[in-house]
PDB file of C-alpha atoms in Angstrom:
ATOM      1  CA  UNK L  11     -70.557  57.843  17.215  1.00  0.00           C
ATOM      2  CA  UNK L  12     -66.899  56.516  18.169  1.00  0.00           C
ATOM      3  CA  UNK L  13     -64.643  57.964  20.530  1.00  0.00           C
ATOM      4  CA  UNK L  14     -62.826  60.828  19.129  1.00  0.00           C
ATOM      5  CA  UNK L  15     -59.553  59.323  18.128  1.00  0.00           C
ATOM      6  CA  UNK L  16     -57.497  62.737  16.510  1.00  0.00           C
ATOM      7  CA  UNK L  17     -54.975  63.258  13.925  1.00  0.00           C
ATOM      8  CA  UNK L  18     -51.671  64.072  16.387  1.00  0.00           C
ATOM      9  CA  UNK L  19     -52.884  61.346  18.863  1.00  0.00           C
ATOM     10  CA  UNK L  20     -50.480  58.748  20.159  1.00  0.00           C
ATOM     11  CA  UNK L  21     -50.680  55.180  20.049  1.00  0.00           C
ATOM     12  CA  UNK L  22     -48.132  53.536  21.970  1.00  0.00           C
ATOM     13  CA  UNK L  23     -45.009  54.029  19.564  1.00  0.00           C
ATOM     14  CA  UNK L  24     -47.259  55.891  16.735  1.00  0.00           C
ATOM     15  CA  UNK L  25     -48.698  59.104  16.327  1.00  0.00           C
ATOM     16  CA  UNK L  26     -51.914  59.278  14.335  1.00  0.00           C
ATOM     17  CA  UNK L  27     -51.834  61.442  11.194  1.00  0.00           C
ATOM     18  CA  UNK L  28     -54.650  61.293   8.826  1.00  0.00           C
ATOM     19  CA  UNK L  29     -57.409  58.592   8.857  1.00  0.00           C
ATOM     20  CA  UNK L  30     -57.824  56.680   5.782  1.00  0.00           C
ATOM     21  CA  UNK L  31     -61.328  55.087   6.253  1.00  0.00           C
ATOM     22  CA  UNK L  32     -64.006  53.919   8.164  1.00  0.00           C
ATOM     23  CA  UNK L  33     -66.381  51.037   8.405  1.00  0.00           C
ATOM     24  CA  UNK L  34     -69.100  49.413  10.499  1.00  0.00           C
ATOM     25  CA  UNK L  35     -66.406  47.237  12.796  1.00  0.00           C
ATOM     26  CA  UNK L  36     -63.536  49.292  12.552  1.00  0.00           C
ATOM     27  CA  UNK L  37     -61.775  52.907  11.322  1.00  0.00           C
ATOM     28  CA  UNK L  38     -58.152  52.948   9.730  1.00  0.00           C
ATOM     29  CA  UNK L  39     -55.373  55.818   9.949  1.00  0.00           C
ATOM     30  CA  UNK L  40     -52.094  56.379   8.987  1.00  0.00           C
ATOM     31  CA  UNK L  41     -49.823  56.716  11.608  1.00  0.00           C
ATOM     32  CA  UNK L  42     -45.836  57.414  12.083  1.00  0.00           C
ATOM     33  CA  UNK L  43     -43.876  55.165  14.497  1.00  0.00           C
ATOM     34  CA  UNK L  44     -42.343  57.888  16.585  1.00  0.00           C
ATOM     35  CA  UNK L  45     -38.168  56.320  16.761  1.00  0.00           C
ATOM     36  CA  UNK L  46     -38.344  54.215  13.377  1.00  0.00           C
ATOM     37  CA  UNK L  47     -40.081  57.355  11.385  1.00  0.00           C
ATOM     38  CA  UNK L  48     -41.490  54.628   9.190  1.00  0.00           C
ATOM     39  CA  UNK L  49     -45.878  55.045   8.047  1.00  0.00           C
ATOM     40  CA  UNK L  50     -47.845  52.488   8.964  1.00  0.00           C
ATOM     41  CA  UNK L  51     -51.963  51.776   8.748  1.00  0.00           C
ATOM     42  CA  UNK L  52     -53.416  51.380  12.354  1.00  0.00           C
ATOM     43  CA  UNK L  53     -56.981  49.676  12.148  1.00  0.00           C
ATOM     44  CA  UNK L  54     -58.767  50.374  15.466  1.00  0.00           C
ATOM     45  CA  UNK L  55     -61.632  48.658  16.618  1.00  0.00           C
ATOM     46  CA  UNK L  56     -65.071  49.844  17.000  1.00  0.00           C
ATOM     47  CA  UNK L  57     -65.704  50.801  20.697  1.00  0.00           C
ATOM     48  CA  UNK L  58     -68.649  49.634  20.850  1.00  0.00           C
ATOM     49  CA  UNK L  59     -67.493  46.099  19.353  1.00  0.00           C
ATOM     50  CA  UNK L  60     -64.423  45.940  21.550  1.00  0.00           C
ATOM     51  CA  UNK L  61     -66.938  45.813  25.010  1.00  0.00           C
ATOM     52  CA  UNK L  62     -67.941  42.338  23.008  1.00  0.00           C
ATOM     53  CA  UNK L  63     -66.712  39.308  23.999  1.00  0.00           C
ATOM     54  CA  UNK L  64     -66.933  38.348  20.872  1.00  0.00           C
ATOM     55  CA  UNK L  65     -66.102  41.019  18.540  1.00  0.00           C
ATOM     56  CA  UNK L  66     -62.527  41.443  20.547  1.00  0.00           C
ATOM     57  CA  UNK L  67     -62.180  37.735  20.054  1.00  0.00           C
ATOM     58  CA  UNK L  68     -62.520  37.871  16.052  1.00  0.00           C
ATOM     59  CA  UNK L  69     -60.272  41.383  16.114  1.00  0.00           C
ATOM     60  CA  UNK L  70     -57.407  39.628  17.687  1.00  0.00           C
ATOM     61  CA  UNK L  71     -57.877  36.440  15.107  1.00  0.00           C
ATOM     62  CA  UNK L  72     -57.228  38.219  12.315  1.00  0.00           C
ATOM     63  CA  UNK L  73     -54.080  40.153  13.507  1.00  0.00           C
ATOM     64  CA  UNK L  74     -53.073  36.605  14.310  1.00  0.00           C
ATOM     65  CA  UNK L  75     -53.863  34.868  10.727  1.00  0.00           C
ATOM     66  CA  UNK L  76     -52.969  38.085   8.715  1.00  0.00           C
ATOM     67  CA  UNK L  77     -49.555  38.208  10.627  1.00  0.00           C
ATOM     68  CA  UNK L  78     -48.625  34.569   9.889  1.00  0.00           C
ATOM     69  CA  UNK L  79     -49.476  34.914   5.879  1.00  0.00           C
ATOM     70  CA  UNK L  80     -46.096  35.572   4.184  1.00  0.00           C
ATOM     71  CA  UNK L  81     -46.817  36.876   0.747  1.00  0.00           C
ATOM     72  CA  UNK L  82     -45.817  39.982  -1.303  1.00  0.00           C
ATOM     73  CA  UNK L  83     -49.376  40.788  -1.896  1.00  0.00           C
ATOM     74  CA  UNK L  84     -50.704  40.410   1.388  1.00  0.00           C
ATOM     75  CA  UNK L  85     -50.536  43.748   3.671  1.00  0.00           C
ATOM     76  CA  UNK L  86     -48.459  42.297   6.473  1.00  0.00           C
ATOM     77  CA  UNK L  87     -49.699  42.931  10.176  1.00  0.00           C
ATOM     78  CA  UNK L  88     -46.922  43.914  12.383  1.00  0.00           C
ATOM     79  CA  UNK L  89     -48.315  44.812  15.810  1.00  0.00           C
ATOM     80  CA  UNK L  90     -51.280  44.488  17.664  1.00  0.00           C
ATOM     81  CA  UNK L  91     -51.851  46.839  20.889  1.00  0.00           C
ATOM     82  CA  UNK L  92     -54.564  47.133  23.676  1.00  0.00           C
ATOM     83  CA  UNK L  93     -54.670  50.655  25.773  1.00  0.00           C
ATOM     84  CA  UNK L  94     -57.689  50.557  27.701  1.00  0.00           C
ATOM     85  CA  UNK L  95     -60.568  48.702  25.853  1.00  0.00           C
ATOM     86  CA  UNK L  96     -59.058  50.298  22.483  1.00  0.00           C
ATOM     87  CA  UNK L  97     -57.908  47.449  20.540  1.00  0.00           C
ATOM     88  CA  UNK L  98     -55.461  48.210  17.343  1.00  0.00           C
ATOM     89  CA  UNK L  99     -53.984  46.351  14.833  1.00  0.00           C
ATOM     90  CA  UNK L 100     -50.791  47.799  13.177  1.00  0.00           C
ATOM     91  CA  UNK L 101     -49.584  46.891   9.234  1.00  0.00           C
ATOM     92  CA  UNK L 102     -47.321  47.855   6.529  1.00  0.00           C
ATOM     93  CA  UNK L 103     -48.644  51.218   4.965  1.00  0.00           C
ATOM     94  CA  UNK L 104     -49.193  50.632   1.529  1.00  0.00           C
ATOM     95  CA  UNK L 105     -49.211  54.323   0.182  1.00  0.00           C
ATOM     96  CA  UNK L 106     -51.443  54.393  -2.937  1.00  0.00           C
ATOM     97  CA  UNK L 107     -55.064  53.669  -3.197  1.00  0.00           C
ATOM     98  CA  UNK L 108     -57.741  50.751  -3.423  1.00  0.00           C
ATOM     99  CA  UNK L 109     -58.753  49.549  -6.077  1.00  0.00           C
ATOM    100  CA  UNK L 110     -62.266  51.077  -5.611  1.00  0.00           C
ATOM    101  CA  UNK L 111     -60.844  54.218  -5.937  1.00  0.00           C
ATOM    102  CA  UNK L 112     -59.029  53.496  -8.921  1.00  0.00           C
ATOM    103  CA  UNK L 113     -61.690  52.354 -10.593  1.00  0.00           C
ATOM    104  CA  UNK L 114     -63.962  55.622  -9.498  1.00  0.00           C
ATOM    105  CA  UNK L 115     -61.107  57.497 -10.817  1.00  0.00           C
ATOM    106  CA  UNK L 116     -61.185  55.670 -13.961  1.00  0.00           C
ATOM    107  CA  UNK L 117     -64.846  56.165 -14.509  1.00  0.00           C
ATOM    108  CA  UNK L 118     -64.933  52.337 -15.573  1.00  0.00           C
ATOM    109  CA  UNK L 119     -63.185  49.707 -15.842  1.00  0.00           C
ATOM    110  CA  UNK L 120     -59.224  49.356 -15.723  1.00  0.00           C
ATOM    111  CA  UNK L 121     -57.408  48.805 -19.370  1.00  0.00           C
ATOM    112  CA  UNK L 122     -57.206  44.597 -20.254  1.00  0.00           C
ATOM    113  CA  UNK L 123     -54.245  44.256 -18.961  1.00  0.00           C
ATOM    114  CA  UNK L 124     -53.916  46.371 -15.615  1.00  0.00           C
ATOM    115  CA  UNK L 125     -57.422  44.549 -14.429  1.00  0.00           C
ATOM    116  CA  UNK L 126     -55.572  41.025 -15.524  1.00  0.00           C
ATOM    117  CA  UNK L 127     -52.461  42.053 -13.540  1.00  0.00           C
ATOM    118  CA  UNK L 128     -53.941  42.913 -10.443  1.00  0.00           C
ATOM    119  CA  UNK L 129     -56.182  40.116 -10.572  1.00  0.00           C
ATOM    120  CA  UNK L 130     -53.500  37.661 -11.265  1.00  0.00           C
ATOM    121  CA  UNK L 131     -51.801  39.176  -8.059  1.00  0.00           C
ATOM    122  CA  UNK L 132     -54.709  38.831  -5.730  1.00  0.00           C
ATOM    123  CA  UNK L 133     -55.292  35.495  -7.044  1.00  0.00           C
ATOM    124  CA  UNK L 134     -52.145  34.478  -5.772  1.00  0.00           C
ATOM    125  CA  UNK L 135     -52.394  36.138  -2.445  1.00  0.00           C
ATOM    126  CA  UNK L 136     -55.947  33.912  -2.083  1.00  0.00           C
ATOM    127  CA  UNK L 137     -53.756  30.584  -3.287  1.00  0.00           C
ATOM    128  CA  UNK L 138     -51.083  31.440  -0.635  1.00  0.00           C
ATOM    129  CA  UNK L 139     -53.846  32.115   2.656  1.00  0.00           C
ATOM    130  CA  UNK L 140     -56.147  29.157   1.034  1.00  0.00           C
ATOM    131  CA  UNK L 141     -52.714  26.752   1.408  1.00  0.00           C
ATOM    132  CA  UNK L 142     -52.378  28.107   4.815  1.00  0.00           C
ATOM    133  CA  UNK L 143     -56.315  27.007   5.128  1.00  0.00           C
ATOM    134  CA  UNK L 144     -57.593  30.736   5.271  1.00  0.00           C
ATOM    135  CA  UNK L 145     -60.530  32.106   3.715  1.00  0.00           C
ATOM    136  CA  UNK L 146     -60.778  35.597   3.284  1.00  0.00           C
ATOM    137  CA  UNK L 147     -64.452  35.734   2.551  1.00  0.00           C
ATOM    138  CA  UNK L 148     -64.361  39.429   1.928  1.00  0.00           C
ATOM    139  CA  UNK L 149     -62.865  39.732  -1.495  1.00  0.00           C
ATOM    140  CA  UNK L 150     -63.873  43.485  -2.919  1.00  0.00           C
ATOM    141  CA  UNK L 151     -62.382  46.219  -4.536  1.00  0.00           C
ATOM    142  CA  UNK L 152     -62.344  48.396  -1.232  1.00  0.00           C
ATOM    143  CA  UNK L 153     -59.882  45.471   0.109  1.00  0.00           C
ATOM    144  CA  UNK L 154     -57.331  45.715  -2.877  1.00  0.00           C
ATOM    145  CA  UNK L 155     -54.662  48.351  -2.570  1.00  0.00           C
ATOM    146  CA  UNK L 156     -52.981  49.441  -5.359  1.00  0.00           C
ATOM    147  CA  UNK L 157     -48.991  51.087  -4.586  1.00  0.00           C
ATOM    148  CA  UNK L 158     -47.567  53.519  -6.712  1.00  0.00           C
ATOM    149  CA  UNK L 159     -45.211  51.051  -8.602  1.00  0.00           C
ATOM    150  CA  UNK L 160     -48.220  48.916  -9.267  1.00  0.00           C
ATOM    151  CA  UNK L 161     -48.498  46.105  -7.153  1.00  0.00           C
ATOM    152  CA  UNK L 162     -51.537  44.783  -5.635  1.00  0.00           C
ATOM    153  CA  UNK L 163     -51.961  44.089  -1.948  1.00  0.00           C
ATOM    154  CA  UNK L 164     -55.364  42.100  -0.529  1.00  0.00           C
ATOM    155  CA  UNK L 165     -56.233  43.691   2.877  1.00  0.00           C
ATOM    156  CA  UNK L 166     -59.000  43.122   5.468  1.00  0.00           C
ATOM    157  CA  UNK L 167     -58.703  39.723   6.586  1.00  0.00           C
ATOM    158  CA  UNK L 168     -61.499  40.825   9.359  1.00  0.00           C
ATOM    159  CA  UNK L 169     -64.140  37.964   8.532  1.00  0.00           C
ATOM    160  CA  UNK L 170     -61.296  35.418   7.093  1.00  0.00           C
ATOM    161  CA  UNK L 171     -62.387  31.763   8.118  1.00  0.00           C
ATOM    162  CA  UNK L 172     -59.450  29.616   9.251  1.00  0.00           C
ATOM    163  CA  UNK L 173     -60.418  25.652   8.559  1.00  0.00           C
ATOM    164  CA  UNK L 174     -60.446  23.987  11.555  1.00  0.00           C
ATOM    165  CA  UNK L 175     -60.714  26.555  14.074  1.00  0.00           C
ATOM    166  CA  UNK L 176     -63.922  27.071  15.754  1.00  0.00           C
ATOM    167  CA  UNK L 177     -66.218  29.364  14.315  1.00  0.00           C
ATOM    168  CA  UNK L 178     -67.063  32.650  15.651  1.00  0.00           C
ATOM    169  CA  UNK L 179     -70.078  33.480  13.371  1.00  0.00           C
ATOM    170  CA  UNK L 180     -73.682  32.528  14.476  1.00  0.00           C
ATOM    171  CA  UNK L 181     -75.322  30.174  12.450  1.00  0.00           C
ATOM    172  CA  UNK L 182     -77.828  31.361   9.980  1.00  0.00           C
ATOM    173  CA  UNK L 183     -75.884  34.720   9.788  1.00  0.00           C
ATOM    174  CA  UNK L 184     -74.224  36.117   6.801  1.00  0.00           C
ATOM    175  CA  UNK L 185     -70.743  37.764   6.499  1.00  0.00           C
ATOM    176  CA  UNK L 186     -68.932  39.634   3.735  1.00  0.00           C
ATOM    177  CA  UNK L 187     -70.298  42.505   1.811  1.00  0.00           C
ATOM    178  CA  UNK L 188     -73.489  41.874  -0.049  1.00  0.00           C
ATOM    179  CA  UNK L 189     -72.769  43.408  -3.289  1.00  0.00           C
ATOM    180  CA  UNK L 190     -69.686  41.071  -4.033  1.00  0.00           C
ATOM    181  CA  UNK L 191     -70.821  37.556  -2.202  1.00  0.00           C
ATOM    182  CA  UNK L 192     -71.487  34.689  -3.946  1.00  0.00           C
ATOM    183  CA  UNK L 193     -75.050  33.466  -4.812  1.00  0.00           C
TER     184      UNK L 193
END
């Protein structure tokens, strides 16, 4: 179990308010930057990944790669903060849901032309980080969000490969989510 991190906590400039989701590597909240009263999404990671070399290493890569791609469907990272061995990235709040949700909601697929919009939108965000030599690697519905006008946003750039750099993965060892990698 993680460190008790608590709706009211304070991160630097942000107060925690509600967390939005958890996963094996890291949890996300909504938080409120305490002078600019603006929402943001504060990914924390993993204790027990941030005591590894390694881990730590890859968390602070993709603040760095998400925060250089420029793109209107592309959550932007803003911030990235270290108190203690807690390491946090901080983005734009997209307030809405994923598209996993969406499509729970829906109890099935989207109508024609909502899946073909957001899909043309991601598809764009990929072209944009794929000219910047990115790979995301971890395309899913869970890393889609969905605002309330419509727009699509791809999140999660947490196991994004950037050409040329040196690899962080082990050989022989698979990342991504199984259910939505290639063959």
């Amino acid at each position: 179990m993680w460190s008790a991190v608590q709706a009211g906590q304070r991160i630097h400039k942000y107060v925690l308010e509600q967390k939005l989701g958890e996963g094996g590597m890291a949890e996300v909240w909504r938080a409120r930057h305490t002078e600019l009263d603006k929402l943001v999404a504060i990914k924390r990671l993993s204790p027990r990944l941030s005591a590894d070399p390694e881990f730590e290493q890859r968390f602070l890569m993709e603040g760095r790669r998400q925060a250089r791609l420029r793109h209107p469907n592309i959550v932007p990272v803003i911030d990235c903060i270290s108190e203690g061995s807690d390491k946090y990235l901080v983005m734009e709040y997209v307030e809405g849901e994923s598209l996993e949700a969406a499509l729970k909601l829906a109890g099935g697929p989207l109508p024609p032309q909502r899946a073909i919009y957001i899909a043309w939108e991601v598809a764009g965000a990929l072209a944009h980080a794929h000219r910047q030599n990115l790979i995301h690697r971890d395309v899913k519905p869970a890393n889609i969000l969905l605002d309330r006008e419509g727009r699509s946003y791809l999140a999660d750039f947490g196991i994004a490969l950037m050409l040329g750099d040196q690899r962080v993965t082990r050989g022989g060892v698979a990342v991504g989510t199984v259910h939505y990698m290639s063959p």
